[in-house]
PDB file of C-alpha atoms and ligand atoms in Angstrom:
ATOM      1  CA  MET A 290     -35.618-120.333-131.884  1.00  0.00           C
ATOM      2  CA  TYR A 291     -36.157-116.904-133.303  1.00  0.00           C
ATOM      3  CA  GLY A 292     -38.992-114.859-131.801  1.00  0.00           C
ATOM      4  CA  LEU A 293     -40.747-115.033-135.178  1.00  0.00           C
ATOM      5  CA  VAL A 294     -41.606-118.670-134.364  1.00  0.00           C
ATOM      6  CA  ASN A 295     -42.937-117.874-130.880  1.00  0.00           C
ATOM      7  CA  ARG A 296     -44.911-114.929-132.235  1.00  0.00           C
ATOM      8  CA  ALA A 297     -46.536-117.244-134.782  1.00  0.00           C
ATOM      9  CA  ILE A 298     -47.577-119.584-131.947  1.00  0.00           C
ATOM     10  CA  GLU A 299     -49.059-116.553-130.184  1.00  0.00           C
ATOM     11  CA  GLN A 300     -50.992-115.501-133.302  1.00  0.00           C
ATOM     12  CA  LEU A 301     -52.312-119.017-133.796  1.00  0.00           C
ATOM     13  CA  VAL A 302     -53.671-119.118-130.234  1.00  0.00           C
ATOM     14  CA  VAL A 303     -55.038-115.562-130.289  1.00  0.00           C
ATOM     15  CA  SER A 304     -56.824-116.077-133.612  1.00  0.00           C
ATOM     16  CA  ALA A 305     -58.360-119.374-132.417  1.00  0.00           C
ATOM     17  CA  ARG A 306     -59.179-118.544-128.778  1.00  0.00           C
ATOM     18  CA  GLY A 307     -58.418-114.904-128.024  1.00  0.00           C
ATOM     19  CA  GLU A 308     -55.947-112.934-125.892  1.00  0.00           C
ATOM     20  CA  ALA A 309     -57.053-114.458-122.571  1.00  0.00           C
ATOM     21  CA  ALA A 310     -56.159-117.947-123.837  1.00  0.00           C
ATOM     22  CA  TRP A 311     -52.681-116.706-124.787  1.00  0.00           C
ATOM     23  CA  GLU A 312     -52.229-115.194-121.296  1.00  0.00           C
ATOM     24  CA  ARG A 313     -53.104-118.591-119.777  1.00  0.00           C
ATOM     25  CA  VAL A 314     -50.669-120.347-122.141  1.00  0.00           C
ATOM     26  CA  CYS A 315     -47.835-118.033-121.094  1.00  0.00           C
ATOM     27  CA  HIS A 316     -48.692-118.498-117.442  1.00  0.00           C
ATOM     28  CA  ARG A 317     -48.683-122.302-117.813  1.00  0.00           C
ATOM     29  CA  ALA A 318     -45.402-122.208-119.734  1.00  0.00           C
ATOM     30  CA  GLY A 319     -43.840-119.825-117.212  1.00  0.00           C
ATOM     31  CA  VAL A 320     -43.120-117.372-120.016  1.00  0.00           C
ATOM     32  CA  ASP A 321     -43.478-113.579-119.981  1.00  0.00           C
ATOM     33  CA  SER A 322     -46.545-112.631-122.076  1.00  0.00           C
ATOM     34  CA  ASP A 323     -45.139-109.188-122.927  1.00  0.00           C
ATOM     35  CA  GLY A 324     -44.302-110.344-126.423  1.00  0.00           C
ATOM     36  CA  PHE A 325     -41.431-111.839-128.370  1.00  0.00           C
ATOM     37  CA  VAL A 326     -39.165-109.859-130.674  1.00  0.00           C
ATOM     38  CA  ALA A 327     -39.266-111.517-134.108  1.00  0.00           C
ATOM     39  CA  MET A 328     -35.584-110.924-134.896  1.00  0.00           C
ATOM     40  CA  CYS A 329     -34.280-112.044-131.496  1.00  0.00           C
ATOM     41  CA  PRO A 330     -33.161-115.659-130.912  1.00  0.00           C
ATOM     42  CA  TYR A 331     -34.654-117.319-127.791  1.00  0.00           C
ATOM     43  CA  HIS A 332     -33.824-120.568-126.083  1.00  0.00           C
ATOM     44  CA  ASP A 333     -35.528-123.572-127.751  1.00  0.00           C
ATOM     45  CA  ASP A 334     -36.955-124.558-124.353  1.00  0.00           C
ATOM     46  CA  ILE A 335     -39.363-121.628-124.547  1.00  0.00           C
ATOM     47  CA  THR A 336     -40.837-122.865-127.820  1.00  0.00           C
ATOM     48  CA  TYR A 337     -41.199-126.436-126.520  1.00  0.00           C
ATOM     49  CA  LYS A 338     -42.840-125.170-123.301  1.00  0.00           C
ATOM     50  CA  LEU A 339     -45.246-123.027-125.306  1.00  0.00           C
ATOM     51  CA  VAL A 340     -46.235-126.028-127.443  1.00  0.00           C
ATOM     52  CA  GLY A 341     -46.903-128.056-124.265  1.00  0.00           C
ATOM     53  CA  ALA A 342     -48.981-125.261-122.739  1.00  0.00           C
ATOM     54  CA  VAL A 343     -50.945-124.730-125.979  1.00  0.00           C
ATOM     55  CA  SER A 344     -51.753-128.422-126.084  1.00  0.00           C
ATOM     56  CA  GLU A 345     -53.170-128.231-122.524  1.00  0.00           C
ATOM     57  CA  GLU A 346     -55.095-125.050-123.293  1.00  0.00           C
ATOM     58  CA  LEU A 347     -56.662-126.421-126.500  1.00  0.00           C
ATOM     59  CA  GLY A 348     -57.080-130.019-125.327  1.00  0.00           C
ATOM     60  CA  LEU A 349     -54.960-131.305-128.220  1.00  0.00           C
ATOM     61  CA  THR A 350     -51.865-133.498-128.277  1.00  0.00           C
ATOM     62  CA  ALA A 351     -48.490-131.833-128.818  1.00  0.00           C
ATOM     63  CA  HIS A 352     -48.412-133.696-132.145  1.00  0.00           C
ATOM     64  CA  GLN A 353     -51.695-132.046-133.214  1.00  0.00           C
ATOM     65  CA  VAL A 354     -50.493-128.606-132.083  1.00  0.00           C
ATOM     66  CA  LEU A 355     -47.230-128.917-134.023  1.00  0.00           C
ATOM     67  CA  GLU A 356     -49.016-130.088-137.138  1.00  0.00           C
ATOM     68  CA  ALA A 357     -51.514-127.208-136.937  1.00  0.00           C
ATOM     69  CA  PHE A 358     -48.613-124.845-136.319  1.00  0.00           C
ATOM     70  CA  GLY A 359     -46.784-126.105-139.426  1.00  0.00           C
ATOM     71  CA  GLU A 360     -49.841-125.396-141.584  1.00  0.00           C
ATOM     72  CA  TYR A 361     -50.226-121.988-140.001  1.00  0.00           C
ATOM     73  CA  TRP A 362     -46.541-121.094-140.547  1.00  0.00           C
ATOM     74  CA  VAL A 363     -47.077-121.036-144.327  1.00  0.00           C
ATOM     75  CA  LEU A 364     -49.796-118.377-143.971  1.00  0.00           C
ATOM     76  CA  TYR A 365     -48.048-116.509-141.174  1.00  0.00           C
ATOM     77  CA  THR A 366     -44.674-116.017-142.898  1.00  0.00           C
ATOM     78  CA  ALA A 367     -46.420-114.882-146.101  1.00  0.00           C
ATOM     79  CA  ASP A 368     -48.383-112.309-144.036  1.00  0.00           C
ATOM     80  CA  GLU A 369     -45.327-111.150-142.114  1.00  0.00           C
ATOM     81  CA  GLY A 370     -43.542-109.866-145.211  1.00  0.00           C
ATOM     82  CA  TYR A 371     -41.849-113.049-146.446  1.00  0.00           C
ATOM     83  CA  GLY A 372     -44.400-113.678-149.201  1.00  0.00           C
ATOM     84  CA  GLU A 373     -41.940-112.845-151.974  1.00  0.00           C
ATOM     85  CA  LEU A 374     -39.406-115.321-150.633  1.00  0.00           C
ATOM     86  CA  MET A 375     -42.149-117.943-150.557  1.00  0.00           C
ATOM     87  CA  SER A 376     -43.238-117.083-154.101  1.00  0.00           C
ATOM     88  CA  ALA A 377     -39.652-117.323-155.373  1.00  0.00           C
ATOM     89  CA  GLY A 378     -39.432-120.862-153.956  1.00  0.00           C
ATOM     90  CA  GLY A 379     -41.557-122.396-156.702  1.00  0.00           C
ATOM     91  CA  SER A 380     -45.078-122.669-158.023  1.00  0.00           C
ATOM     92  CA  ASP A 381     -45.868-126.276-157.127  1.00  0.00           C
ATOM     93  CA  LEU A 382     -45.174-128.394-154.072  1.00  0.00           C
ATOM     94  CA  ARG A 383     -42.553-130.718-155.561  1.00  0.00           C
ATOM     95  CA  SER A 384     -40.379-127.919-156.932  1.00  0.00           C
ATOM     96  CA  PHE A 385     -40.850-125.809-153.796  1.00  0.00           C
ATOM     97  CA  LEU A 386     -39.637-128.649-151.567  1.00  0.00           C
ATOM     98  CA  GLY A 387     -36.657-129.142-153.867  1.00  0.00           C
ATOM     99  CA  ASN A 388     -35.766-125.437-153.395  1.00  0.00           C
ATOM    100  CA  LEU A 389     -36.390-125.336-149.659  1.00  0.00           C
ATOM    101  CA  ASN A 390     -32.736-125.320-148.549  1.00  0.00           C
ATOM    102  CA  ALA A 391     -31.974-122.454-150.939  1.00  0.00           C
ATOM    103  CA  MET A 392     -35.039-120.544-149.708  1.00  0.00           C
ATOM    104  CA  HIS A 393     -34.094-121.058-146.046  1.00  0.00           C
ATOM    105  CA  GLY A 394     -30.561-120.041-147.026  1.00  0.00           C
ATOM    106  CA  ARG A 395     -31.923-116.670-148.139  1.00  0.00           C
ATOM    107  CA  VAL A 396     -33.907-116.441-144.899  1.00  0.00           C
ATOM    108  CA  GLU A 397     -30.635-117.050-143.058  1.00  0.00           C
ATOM    109  CA  THR A 398     -29.221-113.798-144.460  1.00  0.00           C
ATOM    110  CA  ILE A 399     -31.904-112.040-142.339  1.00  0.00           C
ATOM    111  CA  PHE A 400     -31.961-114.404-139.332  1.00  0.00           C
ATOM    112  CA  THR A 401     -28.209-114.896-139.192  1.00  0.00           C
ATOM    113  CA  LYS A 402     -28.138-117.101-136.083  1.00  0.00           C
ATOM    114  CA  MET A 403     -30.646-119.575-137.487  1.00  0.00           C
ATOM    115  CA  ARG A 404     -29.861-123.256-137.001  1.00  0.00           C
ATOM    116  CA  LEU A 405     -31.190-124.501-140.287  1.00  0.00           C
ATOM    117  CA  PRO A 406     -32.979-127.788-140.886  1.00  0.00           C
ATOM    118  CA  ARG A 407     -32.000-129.560-144.129  1.00  0.00           C
ATOM    119  CA  PHE A 408     -34.381-131.134-146.629  1.00  0.00           C
ATOM    120  CA  ARG A 409     -33.890-133.488-149.554  1.00  0.00           C
ATOM    121  CA  VAL A 410     -36.424-134.867-152.020  1.00  0.00           C
ATOM    122  CA  GLU A 411     -36.076-138.391-153.373  1.00  0.00           C
ATOM    123  CA  ASP A 412     -38.438-139.116-156.257  1.00  0.00           C
ATOM    124  CA  LEU A 413     -40.205-142.483-156.243  1.00  0.00           C
ATOM    125  CA  ASP A 414     -42.699-141.991-158.987  1.00  0.00           C
ATOM    126  CA  GLU A 415     -44.269-139.182-160.986  1.00  0.00           C
ATOM    127  CA  ASP A 416     -46.645-138.347-158.156  1.00  0.00           C
ATOM    128  CA  GLU A 417     -44.820-139.740-155.176  1.00  0.00           C
ATOM    129  CA  TYR A 418     -41.577-138.896-153.407  1.00  0.00           C
ATOM    130  CA  LEU A 419     -39.785-139.069-150.099  1.00  0.00           C
ATOM    131  CA  LEU A 420     -38.993-135.883-148.191  1.00  0.00           C
ATOM    132  CA  HIS A 421     -35.953-136.304-145.956  1.00  0.00           C
ATOM    133  CA  TYR A 422     -35.703-133.880-143.037  1.00  0.00           C
ATOM    134  CA  GLU A 423     -32.657-133.402-140.825  1.00  0.00           C
ATOM    135  CA  SER A 424     -32.514-131.122-137.820  1.00  0.00           C
ATOM    136  CA  GLU A 425     -30.438-130.766-134.703  1.00  0.00           C
ATOM    137  CA  ARG A 426     -33.788-130.408-132.871  1.00  0.00           C
ATOM    138  CA  ALA A 427     -35.900-133.384-131.845  1.00  0.00           C
ATOM    139  CA  GLY A 428     -39.671-133.622-131.880  1.00  0.00           C
ATOM    140  CA  LEU A 429     -40.579-131.303-134.757  1.00  0.00           C
ATOM    141  CA  ALA A 430     -41.550-133.942-137.351  1.00  0.00           C
ATOM    142  CA  PRO A 431     -45.320-133.254-136.986  1.00  0.00           C
ATOM    143  CA  MET A 432     -44.586-129.608-137.783  1.00  0.00           C
ATOM    144  CA  VAL A 433     -42.975-130.692-141.055  1.00  0.00           C
ATOM    145  CA  ALA A 434     -46.042-132.788-141.954  1.00  0.00           C
ATOM    146  CA  GLY A 435     -48.204-129.687-141.280  1.00  0.00           C
ATOM    147  CA  LEU A 436     -45.868-127.499-143.341  1.00  0.00           C
ATOM    148  CA  VAL A 437     -46.146-129.825-146.329  1.00  0.00           C
ATOM    149  CA  LYS A 438     -49.962-129.835-146.032  1.00  0.00           C
ATOM    150  CA  GLY A 439     -50.019-126.034-145.706  1.00  0.00           C
ATOM    151  CA  LEU A 440     -47.790-125.657-148.761  1.00  0.00           C
ATOM    152  CA  ALA A 441     -49.986-128.067-150.738  1.00  0.00           C
ATOM    153  CA  LYS A 442     -53.007-125.871-149.899  1.00  0.00           C
ATOM    154  CA  ARG A 443     -51.065-122.798-151.000  1.00  0.00           C
ATOM    155  CA  PHE A 444     -50.514-124.446-154.392  1.00  0.00           C
ATOM    156  CA  GLY A 445     -54.074-125.836-154.574  1.00  0.00           C
ATOM    157  CA  GLN A 446     -52.758-129.410-154.585  1.00  0.00           C
ATOM    158  CA  GLN A 447     -54.147-132.473-152.795  1.00  0.00           C
ATOM    159  CA  VAL A 448     -51.576-134.594-150.987  1.00  0.00           C
ATOM    160  CA  GLU A 449     -51.239-137.404-148.521  1.00  0.00           C
ATOM    161  CA  VAL A 450     -48.305-137.088-146.129  1.00  0.00           C
ATOM    162  CA  GLU A 451     -47.086-140.102-144.187  1.00  0.00           C
ATOM    163  CA  HIS A 452     -44.285-140.091-141.620  1.00  0.00           C
ATOM    164  CA  VAL A 453     -42.495-143.290-142.662  1.00  0.00           C
ATOM    165  CA  ALA A 454     -39.249-143.134-140.648  1.00  0.00           C
ATOM    166  CA  ALA A 455     -38.549-141.316-137.393  1.00  0.00           C
ATOM    167  CA  ARG A 456     -35.244-140.042-136.096  1.00  0.00           C
ATOM    168  CA  THR A 457     -33.422-142.199-133.606  1.00  0.00           C
ATOM    169  CA  ASP A 458     -30.703-141.478-131.058  1.00  0.00           C
ATOM    170  CA  ALA A 459     -28.272-142.559-133.753  1.00  0.00           C
ATOM    171  CA  GLY A 460     -29.555-140.301-136.531  1.00  0.00           C
ATOM    172  CA  ALA A 461     -31.317-136.925-136.669  1.00  0.00           C
ATOM    173  CA  HIS A 462     -33.270-137.848-139.769  1.00  0.00           C
ATOM    174  CA  ASP A 463     -37.030-138.181-140.432  1.00  0.00           C
ATOM    175  CA  THR A 464     -38.604-139.302-143.674  1.00  0.00           C
ATOM    176  CA  PHE A 465     -42.062-138.499-145.075  1.00  0.00           C
ATOM    177  CA  ARG A 466     -43.756-140.074-148.062  1.00  0.00           C
ATOM    178  CA  VAL A 467     -45.680-137.474-150.049  1.00  0.00           C
ATOM    179  CA  ARG A 468     -48.241-138.662-152.563  1.00  0.00           C
ATOM    180  CA  HIS A 469     -50.121-136.310-154.862  1.00  0.00           C
ATOM    181  CA  GLU A 470     -53.708-137.169-155.547  1.00  0.00           C
ATOM    182  CA  VAL A 471     -54.141-137.237-159.282  1.00  0.00           C
ATOM    183  CA  MET A 472     -57.402-135.721-160.525  1.00  0.00           C
ATOM    184  CA  ALA A 473     -59.502-138.197-162.498  1.00  0.00           C
ATOM    185  CA  ILE A 474     -60.133-136.912-166.015  1.00  0.00           C
ATOM    186  CA  ALA A 475     -63.801-137.025-166.918  1.00  0.00           C
ATOM    187  CA  PRO A 476     -64.494-139.173-170.028  1.00  0.00           C
TER     188      PRO A 476
HETATM  189  C1  LIG B 702     -40.222-117.334-146.112  1.00  0.00           C
HETATM  190  C2  LIG B 702     -40.730-118.211-145.274  1.00  0.00           C
HETATM  191  C3  LIG B 702     -39.966-118.741-144.078  1.00  0.00           C
HETATM  192  C4  LIG B 702     -39.267-118.061-143.133  1.00  0.00           C
HETATM  193  C5  LIG B 702     -39.094-116.548-142.987  1.00  0.00           C
HETATM  194  C6  LIG B 702     -38.706-119.063-142.231  1.00  0.00           C
HETATM  195  C7  LIG B 702     -37.939-118.769-141.123  1.00  0.00           C
HETATM  196  C8  LIG B 702     -37.602-119.672-140.153  1.00  0.00           C
HETATM  197  C9  LIG B 702     -36.978-119.322-138.889  1.00  0.00           C
HETATM  198  C10 LIG B 702     -36.566-117.911-138.463  1.00  0.00           C
HETATM  199  C11 LIG B 702     -36.849-120.474-138.184  1.00  0.00           C
HETATM  200  C12 LIG B 702     -36.233-120.615-136.776  1.00  0.00           C
HETATM  201  C13 LIG B 702     -34.845-121.235-136.876  1.00  0.00           C
HETATM  202  C14 LIG B 702     -33.961-120.946-135.678  1.00  0.00           C
HETATM  203  O1  LIG B 702     -34.285-120.014-134.904  1.00  0.00           O
HETATM  204  O2  LIG B 702     -32.935-121.646-135.529  1.00  0.00           O
HETATM  205  C15 LIG B 702     -37.379-121.546-138.998  1.00  0.00           C
HETATM  206  C16 LIG B 702     -37.435-122.863-138.612  1.00  0.00           C
HETATM  207  C17 LIG B 702     -37.974-123.873-139.371  1.00  0.00           C
HETATM  208  N1  LIG B 702     -38.441-123.790-140.653  1.00  0.00           N
HETATM  209 FE1  LIG B 702     -38.571-122.082-141.755  1.00  0.00          FE
HETATM  210  N2  LIG B 702     -39.055-120.324-142.660  1.00  0.00           N
HETATM  211  C18 LIG B 702     -39.841-120.168-143.760  1.00  0.00           C
HETATM  212  C19 LIG B 702     -40.430-121.167-144.490  1.00  0.00           C
HETATM  213  C20 LIG B 702     -40.370-122.510-144.192  1.00  0.00           C
HETATM  214  C21 LIG B 702     -40.997-123.531-144.959  1.00  0.00           C
HETATM  215  C22 LIG B 702     -41.862-123.318-146.214  1.00  0.00           C
HETATM  216  C23 LIG B 702     -40.711-124.698-144.369  1.00  0.00           C
HETATM  217  C24 LIG B 702     -41.200-126.023-144.919  1.00  0.00           C
HETATM  218  C25 LIG B 702     -40.764-127.195-144.629  1.00  0.00           C
HETATM  219  C26 LIG B 702     -39.902-124.421-143.177  1.00  0.00           C
HETATM  220  C27 LIG B 702     -39.429-125.342-142.267  1.00  0.00           C
HETATM  221  C28 LIG B 702     -38.876-125.024-141.044  1.00  0.00           C
HETATM  222  C29 LIG B 702     -38.677-125.969-139.958  1.00  0.00           C
HETATM  223  C30 LIG B 702     -39.030-127.450-139.954  1.00  0.00           C
HETATM  224  C31 LIG B 702     -38.108-125.247-138.897  1.00  0.00           C
HETATM  225  C32 LIG B 702     -37.750-125.749-137.484  1.00  0.00           C
HETATM  226  C33 LIG B 702     -36.277-125.775-137.233  1.00  0.00           C
HETATM  227  C34 LIG B 702     -35.693-127.165-137.141  1.00  0.00           C
HETATM  228  O3  LIG B 702     -36.257-128.122-137.718  1.00  0.00           O
HETATM  229  O4  LIG B 702     -34.637-127.309-136.489  1.00  0.00           O
HETATM  230  N3  LIG B 702     -39.712-123.075-143.130  1.00  0.00           N
HETATM  231  N4  LIG B 702     -37.805-121.047-140.201  1.00  0.00           N
END
């Protein structure tokens, strides 16, 4: 994946535990700690190894690390100069998720070798929908759950996210049920 992703993992670790923790993560992962170039594509193995090493360093499961990373990605990309792209994606979670492929499509004009995930929203109810996620990469579903939670925070919305169907060898497709908590109106 692009260095931007690995750099975000680095920032997450450094902000939580400091530079020394990041050095240990790189050592565990067998990765050079000299720094990733955001615009340069790296082998996916590096990202997966970093996630494994972060989970050992922080005493969390890989699932927890990926979910935390997904939440962090929303803040990180906005800080790294992609805030306008994020803002153009919509002003509430449901519409943003519906525009996600178009937004990533614009990102692809910058990161031209991106291997894009695909998303589709299937409405169930006014406040409930399914988010379908397809990727050629396995194992990133918890990141998507974290991304949705991070986006909900960005829009000041309360949501429950449930991973209702996981990809199988036969199909690279995960499904999440997203339910918005409706504010009770005071009498
Ligand atoms: C403007 C903000 C964003 C930028 C600049 C950005 C950029 C990127 C880049 C460069 C990658 C690596 C792809 C590769 O190297 O093949 C990536 C992956 C990914 N992005 Fe985004 N992204 C943004 C926002 C989002 C949002 C809001 C979501 C919410 C769901 C999202 C979901 C993902 C996922 C799940 C992946 C992992 C790739 C996979 O599933 O195969 N991104 N993104």
